[in-house]
Amino acid sequence: MLAIRSEEKADHARVFEILTAAFERSNEANLVEVLRSSAEPYISLVAEKDGRILGHIFFSPVAIESSGEPSGLAGLAPVAVDPAHQGLGIGGALIRAGLERCRELGWHAVFLVGDPAYYARFGFALASPMRFSYGSPALDAVLQVYEVSPGVLDGHGGRVLFHPAFAETGCG
Ligand SMILES: CC(C)(COP(=O)(O)OP(=O)(O)OC[C@H]1O[C@@H](n2cnc3c(N)ncnc32)[C@H](O)[C@@H]1OP(=O)(O)O)[C@@H](O)C(=O)NCCC(=O)NCCS
């Protein structure tokens, strides 16, 4: 049975391996290494089956470059599943469990950059019609947001600032 649980220190090497395999580069694996020691708070979950970790998801705080931003905003990145186990619902289970943890932590909205065809099923909507931007036309088109607290972003907008580690590791 698949279990979603908080990441522990003993999982770090396996998480690094999954991220590197899923993204076919080490940028996202390095990003998570940096975020663990510099993002506060963060959520890091793993998907485990029969004692083997098969997937991982990470959430860290984001800010909005405008005055009067609502507090408690998160970014979802990265999420990755072992390539040999993709398409089996593990990514979806990680995202749904992660959004529930965000709610428990008191985060009110979650931003991400990714394929809208995948994330719409979890309730994510395009963020640019809500006047949010990532800062580049290509990424603005795939910036999405999920309101954990519906309506929390009403009347807000601006550039979404992920943790500096994203740019430093070539992930942003
Ligand atoms: C994206 C990812 C985490 C999804 O995990 P998963 O366990 O394979 O996904 P699930 O089994 O929950 O969902 C499978 C569905 O998502 C779709 N899907 C997966 N990745 C997709 C993508 N990038 N774009 C659109 N759809 C995608 C599949 O086609 C499938 O669709 P269906 O249910 O209609 O058949 C995984 O494929 C992965 O690790 N990819 C490489 C890393 C990556 O791109 N991460 C996301 C960016 S941060």
PDB file of C-alpha atoms and ligand atoms in Angstrom:
ATOM      1  CA  MET A   1       0.000   0.000   0.000  1.00  0.00           C
ATOM      2  CA  LEU A   2       1.166   3.518  -0.768  1.00  0.00           C
ATOM      3  CA  ALA A   3       1.821   5.736   2.244  1.00  0.00           C
ATOM      4  CA  ILE A   4       2.483   9.474   2.185  1.00  0.00           C
ATOM      5  CA  ARG A   5       4.577  10.623   5.149  1.00  0.00           C
ATOM      6  CA  SER A   6       6.933  13.383   6.229  1.00  0.00           C
ATOM      7  CA  GLU A   7      10.461  13.045   4.917  1.00  0.00           C
ATOM      8  CA  GLU A   8      13.113  12.008   7.423  1.00  0.00           C
ATOM      9  CA  LYS A   9      16.852  12.553   7.363  1.00  0.00           C
ATOM     10  CA  ALA A  10      17.478   8.949   6.362  1.00  0.00           C
ATOM     11  CA  ASP A  11      15.408   9.582   3.195  1.00  0.00           C
ATOM     12  CA  HIS A  12      17.576  12.403   1.830  1.00  0.00           C
ATOM     13  CA  ALA A  13      19.842  10.282  -0.364  1.00  0.00           C
ATOM     14  CA  ARG A  14      16.925   8.407  -1.945  1.00  0.00           C
ATOM     15  CA  VAL A  15      15.044  11.690  -2.527  1.00  0.00           C
ATOM     16  CA  PHE A  16      18.153  13.092  -4.249  1.00  0.00           C
ATOM     17  CA  GLU A  17      18.231   9.998  -6.462  1.00  0.00           C
ATOM     18  CA  ILE A  18      14.538  10.271  -7.425  1.00  0.00           C
ATOM     19  CA  LEU A  19      14.782  13.978  -8.232  1.00  0.00           C
ATOM     20  CA  THR A  20      17.854  13.462 -10.385  1.00  0.00           C
ATOM     21  CA  ALA A  21      16.254  10.585 -12.265  1.00  0.00           C
ATOM     22  CA  ALA A  22      12.865  12.267 -12.747  1.00  0.00           C
ATOM     23  CA  PHE A  23      14.278  15.587 -13.999  1.00  0.00           C
ATOM     24  CA  GLU A  24      17.302  14.030 -15.747  1.00  0.00           C
ATOM     25  CA  ARG A  25      19.560  16.615 -14.103  1.00  0.00           C
ATOM     26  CA  SER A  26      20.620  17.487 -10.563  1.00  0.00           C
ATOM     27  CA  ASN A  27      19.240  21.075 -10.340  1.00  0.00           C
ATOM     28  CA  GLU A  28      16.029  20.134  -8.529  1.00  0.00           C
ATOM     29  CA  ALA A  29      17.865  17.713  -6.221  1.00  0.00           C
ATOM     30  CA  ASN A  30      20.299  20.496  -5.313  1.00  0.00           C
ATOM     31  CA  LEU A  31      17.386  22.903  -4.838  1.00  0.00           C
ATOM     32  CA  VAL A  32      15.821  20.658  -2.210  1.00  0.00           C
ATOM     33  CA  GLU A  33      19.168  20.319  -0.413  1.00  0.00           C
ATOM     34  CA  VAL A  34      19.413  24.118  -0.163  1.00  0.00           C
ATOM     35  CA  LEU A  35      15.760  24.660   0.751  1.00  0.00           C
ATOM     36  CA  ARG A  36      15.890  22.186   3.633  1.00  0.00           C
ATOM     37  CA  SER A  37      18.452  24.404   5.356  1.00  0.00           C
ATOM     38  CA  SER A  38      17.129  27.821   4.324  1.00  0.00           C
ATOM     39  CA  ALA A  39      13.341  27.739   3.839  1.00  0.00           C
ATOM     40  CA  GLU A  40      11.196  28.187   6.932  1.00  0.00           C
ATOM     41  CA  PRO A  41       8.715  26.662   7.268  1.00  0.00           C
ATOM     42  CA  TYR A  42       8.676  23.919   4.647  1.00  0.00           C
ATOM     43  CA  ILE A  43       6.802  20.723   3.903  1.00  0.00           C
ATOM     44  CA  SER A  44       8.692  17.747   2.525  1.00  0.00           C
ATOM     45  CA  LEU A  45       6.760  14.527   1.979  1.00  0.00           C
ATOM     46  CA  VAL A  46       7.669  11.164   0.523  1.00  0.00           C
ATOM     47  CA  ALA A  47       5.544   8.433  -1.029  1.00  0.00           C
ATOM     48  CA  GLU A  48       6.553   5.003   0.230  1.00  0.00           C
ATOM     49  CA  LYS A  49       5.482   1.563  -0.901  1.00  0.00           C
ATOM     50  CA  ASP A  50       6.706  -1.673   0.654  1.00  0.00           C
ATOM     51  CA  GLY A  51       9.507   0.219   2.399  1.00  0.00           C
ATOM     52  CA  ARG A  52      10.734   1.836  -0.830  1.00  0.00           C
ATOM     53  CA  ILE A  53      10.462   5.585  -1.454  1.00  0.00           C
ATOM     54  CA  LEU A  54       8.971   6.205  -4.899  1.00  0.00           C
ATOM     55  CA  GLY A  55       8.141   9.911  -4.887  1.00  0.00           C
ATOM     56  CA  HIS A  56       8.706  13.244  -3.188  1.00  0.00           C
ATOM     57  CA  ILE A  57       7.077  16.678  -2.936  1.00  0.00           C
ATOM     58  CA  PHE A  58       8.277  19.954  -1.433  1.00  0.00           C
ATOM     59  CA  PHE A  59       6.539  23.216  -0.460  1.00  0.00           C
ATOM     60  CA  SER A  60       8.274  26.427   0.639  1.00  0.00           C
ATOM     61  CA  PRO A  61       7.090  29.973   1.344  1.00  0.00           C
ATOM     62  CA  VAL A  62       6.662  32.514  -1.462  1.00  0.00           C
ATOM     63  CA  ALA A  63       6.132  36.261  -1.295  1.00  0.00           C
ATOM     64  CA  ILE A  64       4.312  38.686  -3.568  1.00  0.00           C
ATOM     65  CA  GLU A  65       6.191  41.741  -4.771  1.00  0.00           C
ATOM     66  CA  SER A  66       3.503  44.255  -3.838  1.00  0.00           C
ATOM     67  CA  SER A  67       2.300  46.038  -0.771  1.00  0.00           C
ATOM     68  CA  GLY A  68      -0.441  44.511   1.315  1.00  0.00           C
ATOM     69  CA  GLU A  69       0.217  40.947   0.198  1.00  0.00           C
ATOM     70  CA  PRO A  70      -1.723  38.279   2.035  1.00  0.00           C
ATOM     71  CA  SER A  71       0.467  36.219   4.382  1.00  0.00           C
ATOM     72  CA  GLY A  72       0.847  32.455   4.362  1.00  0.00           C
ATOM     73  CA  LEU A  73       1.626  31.784   0.711  1.00  0.00           C
ATOM     74  CA  ALA A  74       3.500  28.712  -0.489  1.00  0.00           C
ATOM     75  CA  GLY A  75       5.158  27.404  -3.633  1.00  0.00           C
ATOM     76  CA  LEU A  76       4.889  23.765  -4.695  1.00  0.00           C
ATOM     77  CA  ALA A  77       8.208  22.598  -6.166  1.00  0.00           C
ATOM     78  CA  PRO A  78       9.525  20.196  -6.927  1.00  0.00           C
ATOM     79  CA  VAL A  79       7.336  17.116  -7.184  1.00  0.00           C
ATOM     80  CA  ALA A  80       8.849  13.991  -8.649  1.00  0.00           C
ATOM     81  CA  VAL A  81       8.128  10.295  -9.003  1.00  0.00           C
ATOM     82  CA  ASP A  82      10.637   7.539  -9.749  1.00  0.00           C
ATOM     83  CA  PRO A  83      10.422   7.181 -13.570  1.00  0.00           C
ATOM     84  CA  ALA A  84       9.784   3.452 -13.249  1.00  0.00           C
ATOM     85  CA  HIS A  85       6.648   4.193 -11.201  1.00  0.00           C
ATOM     86  CA  GLN A  86       5.098   7.180 -12.975  1.00  0.00           C
ATOM     87  CA  GLY A  87       1.512   7.174 -14.184  1.00  0.00           C
ATOM     88  CA  LEU A  88       0.286   5.118 -11.240  1.00  0.00           C
ATOM     89  CA  GLY A  89      -1.236   7.918  -9.180  1.00  0.00           C
ATOM     90  CA  ILE A  90       1.756   8.534  -6.904  1.00  0.00           C
ATOM     91  CA  GLY A  91       2.237  12.143  -8.013  1.00  0.00           C
ATOM     92  CA  GLY A  92      -1.460  12.800  -7.504  1.00  0.00           C
ATOM     93  CA  ALA A  93      -1.401  11.250  -4.032  1.00  0.00           C
ATOM     94  CA  LEU A  94       1.593  13.427  -3.072  1.00  0.00           C
ATOM     95  CA  ILE A  95      -0.078  16.599  -4.354  1.00  0.00           C
ATOM     96  CA  ARG A  96      -3.392  15.935  -2.596  1.00  0.00           C
ATOM     97  CA  ALA A  97      -1.705  15.029   0.701  1.00  0.00           C
ATOM     98  CA  GLY A  98       0.626  18.012   0.356  1.00  0.00           C
ATOM     99  CA  LEU A  99      -2.234  20.465  -0.137  1.00  0.00           C
ATOM    100  CA  GLU A 100      -3.882  19.054   2.983  1.00  0.00           C
ATOM    101  CA  ARG A 101      -0.649  19.620   4.936  1.00  0.00           C
ATOM    102  CA  CYS A 102      -0.536  23.185   3.612  1.00  0.00           C
ATOM    103  CA  ARG A 103      -4.021  23.713   5.012  1.00  0.00           C
ATOM    104  CA  GLU A 104      -2.942  22.307   8.399  1.00  0.00           C
ATOM    105  CA  LEU A 105       0.122  24.556   8.406  1.00  0.00           C
ATOM    106  CA  GLY A 106      -2.044  27.599   7.775  1.00  0.00           C
ATOM    107  CA  TRP A 107      -0.887  28.372   4.253  1.00  0.00           C
ATOM    108  CA  HIS A 108      -3.712  30.079   2.362  1.00  0.00           C
ATOM    109  CA  ALA A 109      -2.631  29.638  -1.247  1.00  0.00           C
ATOM    110  CA  VAL A 110      -0.118  27.549  -3.199  1.00  0.00           C
ATOM    111  CA  PHE A 111       1.606  28.686  -6.411  1.00  0.00           C
ATOM    112  CA  LEU A 112       3.456  26.505  -8.890  1.00  0.00           C
ATOM    113  CA  VAL A 113       4.965  26.547 -12.344  1.00  0.00           C
ATOM    114  CA  GLY A 114       3.975  23.488 -14.343  1.00  0.00           C
ATOM    115  CA  ASP A 115       1.795  21.977 -17.036  1.00  0.00           C
ATOM    116  CA  PRO A 116      -1.805  23.199 -16.535  1.00  0.00           C
ATOM    117  CA  ALA A 117      -3.054  19.988 -18.170  1.00  0.00           C
ATOM    118  CA  TYR A 118      -1.767  18.069 -15.168  1.00  0.00           C
ATOM    119  CA  TYR A 119      -2.422  20.430 -12.271  1.00  0.00           C
ATOM    120  CA  ALA A 120      -5.994  21.530 -13.149  1.00  0.00           C
ATOM    121  CA  ARG A 121      -7.293  18.215 -11.769  1.00  0.00           C
ATOM    122  CA  PHE A 122      -6.096  19.197  -8.295  1.00  0.00           C
ATOM    123  CA  GLY A 123      -7.881  22.563  -8.395  1.00  0.00           C
ATOM    124  CA  PHE A 124      -5.012  24.728  -9.648  1.00  0.00           C
ATOM    125  CA  ALA A 125      -5.992  27.622 -11.927  1.00  0.00           C
ATOM    126  CA  LEU A 126      -3.934  29.911 -14.126  1.00  0.00           C
ATOM    127  CA  ALA A 127      -2.601  32.779 -12.039  1.00  0.00           C
ATOM    128  CA  SER A 128      -2.095  35.440 -14.733  1.00  0.00           C
ATOM    129  CA  PRO A 129      -5.844  36.163 -15.120  1.00  0.00           C
ATOM    130  CA  MET A 130      -5.702  36.880 -11.368  1.00  0.00           C
ATOM    131  CA  ARG A 131      -2.917  39.417 -12.100  1.00  0.00           C
ATOM    132  CA  PHE A 132      -0.049  37.321 -10.729  1.00  0.00           C
ATOM    133  CA  SER A 133       3.156  36.875 -12.704  1.00  0.00           C
ATOM    134  CA  TYR A 134       6.381  34.923 -12.466  1.00  0.00           C
ATOM    135  CA  GLY A 135       8.369  37.540 -14.330  1.00  0.00           C
ATOM    136  CA  SER A 136       8.878  35.937 -17.731  1.00  0.00           C
ATOM    137  CA  PRO A 137       6.238  35.573 -20.471  1.00  0.00           C
ATOM    138  CA  ALA A 138       6.938  31.857 -20.924  1.00  0.00           C
ATOM    139  CA  LEU A 139       6.573  31.047 -17.244  1.00  0.00           C
ATOM    140  CA  ASP A 140       3.699  33.486 -16.675  1.00  0.00           C
ATOM    141  CA  ALA A 141       1.691  31.287 -19.051  1.00  0.00           C
ATOM    142  CA  VAL A 142       2.126  28.253 -16.776  1.00  0.00           C
ATOM    143  CA  LEU A 143       2.055  29.934 -13.356  1.00  0.00           C
ATOM    144  CA  GLN A 144      -0.858  28.457 -11.437  1.00  0.00           C
ATOM    145  CA  VAL A 145      -2.373  28.870  -8.021  1.00  0.00           C
ATOM    146  CA  TYR A 146      -4.587  26.903  -5.656  1.00  0.00           C
ATOM    147  CA  GLU A 147      -6.492  28.848  -3.048  1.00  0.00           C
ATOM    148  CA  VAL A 148      -6.478  26.757   0.128  1.00  0.00           C
ATOM    149  CA  SER A 149      -8.689  29.472   1.600  1.00  0.00           C
ATOM    150  CA  PRO A 150     -11.067  30.382  -1.243  1.00  0.00           C
ATOM    151  CA  GLY A 151     -11.068  34.084  -2.061  1.00  0.00           C
ATOM    152  CA  VAL A 152      -7.875  34.835  -0.118  1.00  0.00           C
ATOM    153  CA  LEU A 153      -6.236  36.325  -3.230  1.00  0.00           C
ATOM    154  CA  ASP A 154      -9.204  38.502  -4.228  1.00  0.00           C
ATOM    155  CA  GLY A 155      -7.982  42.020  -4.883  1.00  0.00           C
ATOM    156  CA  HIS A 156      -4.314  40.983  -4.791  1.00  0.00           C
ATOM    157  CA  GLY A 157      -1.780  40.534  -7.564  1.00  0.00           C
ATOM    158  CA  GLY A 158       1.863  41.030  -8.394  1.00  0.00           C
ATOM    159  CA  ARG A 159       5.037  39.170  -9.078  1.00  0.00           C
ATOM    160  CA  VAL A 160       5.372  35.871  -7.215  1.00  0.00           C
ATOM    161  CA  LEU A 161       8.785  35.549  -5.590  1.00  0.00           C
ATOM    162  CA  PHE A 162       9.973  32.018  -4.920  1.00  0.00           C
ATOM    163  CA  HIS A 163      12.900  31.416  -2.545  1.00  0.00           C
ATOM    164  CA  PRO A 164      16.233  32.733  -3.963  1.00  0.00           C
ATOM    165  CA  ALA A 165      17.499  29.136  -4.042  1.00  0.00           C
ATOM    166  CA  PHE A 166      15.336  28.535  -7.123  1.00  0.00           C
ATOM    167  CA  ALA A 167      17.375  30.979  -9.207  1.00  0.00           C
ATOM    168  CA  GLU A 168      20.654  29.966  -7.547  1.00  0.00           C
ATOM    169  CA  THR A 169      20.196  26.317  -8.550  1.00  0.00           C
ATOM    170  CA  GLY A 170      18.925  27.074 -12.051  1.00  0.00           C
ATOM    171  CA  CYS A 171      15.347  26.089 -11.236  1.00  0.00           C
ATOM    172  CA  GLY A 172      13.708  29.485 -11.516  1.00  0.00           C
TER     173      GLY A 172
HETATM  174  C1  LIG B   1       4.787  15.006 -12.969  1.00  0.00           C
HETATM  175  C2  LIG B   1       4.891  13.763 -12.079  1.00  0.00           C
HETATM  176  C3  LIG B   1       5.302  14.173 -10.669  1.00  0.00           C
HETATM  177  C4  LIG B   1       3.495  13.115 -12.043  1.00  0.00           C
HETATM  178  O1  LIG B   1       3.540  11.985 -11.185  1.00  0.00           O
HETATM  179  P1  LIG B   1       2.823  10.613 -11.626  1.00  0.00           P
HETATM  180  O2  LIG B   1       2.813   9.722 -10.461  1.00  0.00           O
HETATM  181  O3  LIG B   1       3.478  10.143 -12.867  1.00  0.00           O
HETATM  182  O4  LIG B   1       1.360  11.170 -11.965  1.00  0.00           O
HETATM  183  P2  LIG B   1      -0.030  10.490 -11.654  1.00  0.00           P
HETATM  184  O5  LIG B   1       0.090   9.016 -11.866  1.00  0.00           O
HETATM  185  O6  LIG B   1      -0.567  10.972 -10.385  1.00  0.00           O
HETATM  186  O7  LIG B   1      -0.900  11.117 -12.801  1.00  0.00           O
HETATM  187  C5  LIG B   1      -0.771  10.599 -14.091  1.00  0.00           C
HETATM  188  C6  LIG B   1      -1.499  11.507 -15.043  1.00  0.00           C
HETATM  189  O8  LIG B   1      -0.786  12.738 -15.129  1.00  0.00           O
HETATM  190  C7  LIG B   1      -0.439  12.992 -16.471  1.00  0.00           C
HETATM  191  N1  LIG B   1       0.823  13.709 -16.467  1.00  0.00           N
HETATM  192  C8  LIG B   1       1.971  13.381 -15.848  1.00  0.00           C
HETATM  193  N2  LIG B   1       2.900  14.329 -16.075  1.00  0.00           N
HETATM  194  C9  LIG B   1       2.300  15.268 -16.845  1.00  0.00           C
HETATM  195  C10 LIG B   1       2.740  16.481 -17.417  1.00  0.00           C
HETATM  196  N3  LIG B   1       3.985  16.956 -17.246  1.00  0.00           N
HETATM  197  N4  LIG B   1       1.847  17.178 -18.135  1.00  0.00           N
HETATM  198  C11 LIG B   1       0.584  16.742 -18.328  1.00  0.00           C
HETATM  199  N5  LIG B   1       0.122  15.603 -17.807  1.00  0.00           N
HETATM  200  C12 LIG B   1       0.979  14.871 -17.080  1.00  0.00           C
HETATM  201  C13 LIG B   1      -0.355  11.628 -17.098  1.00  0.00           C
HETATM  202  O9  LIG B   1      -0.532  11.714 -18.500  1.00  0.00           O
HETATM  203  C14 LIG B   1      -1.556  10.947 -16.436  1.00  0.00           C
HETATM  204  O10 LIG B   1      -2.757  11.403 -17.022  1.00  0.00           O
HETATM  205  P3  LIG B   1      -4.113  10.559 -16.957  1.00  0.00           P
HETATM  206  O11 LIG B   1      -4.441  10.381 -15.505  1.00  0.00           O
HETATM  207  O12 LIG B   1      -5.096  11.415 -17.659  1.00  0.00           O
HETATM  208  O13 LIG B   1      -3.784   9.268 -17.637  1.00  0.00           O
HETATM  209  C15 LIG B   1       5.891  12.723 -12.637  1.00  0.00           C
HETATM  210  O14 LIG B   1       5.476  12.349 -13.930  1.00  0.00           O
HETATM  211  C16 LIG B   1       7.321  13.210 -12.694  1.00  0.00           C
HETATM  212  O15 LIG B   1       8.080  12.990 -11.755  1.00  0.00           O
HETATM  213  N6  LIG B   1       7.730  13.845 -13.794  1.00  0.00           N
HETATM  214  C17 LIG B   1       9.095  14.336 -13.941  1.00  0.00           C
HETATM  215  C18 LIG B   1       9.364  15.508 -13.030  1.00  0.00           C
HETATM  216  C19 LIG B   1       8.398  16.649 -13.272  1.00  0.00           C
HETATM  217  O16 LIG B   1       8.170  17.063 -14.409  1.00  0.00           O
HETATM  218  N7  LIG B   1       7.799  17.186 -12.191  1.00  0.00           N
HETATM  219  C20 LIG B   1       6.796  18.233 -12.267  1.00  0.00           C
HETATM  220  C21 LIG B   1       7.384  19.600 -12.396  1.00  0.00           C
HETATM  221  S1  LIG B   1       7.850  20.258 -10.802  1.00  0.00           S
END
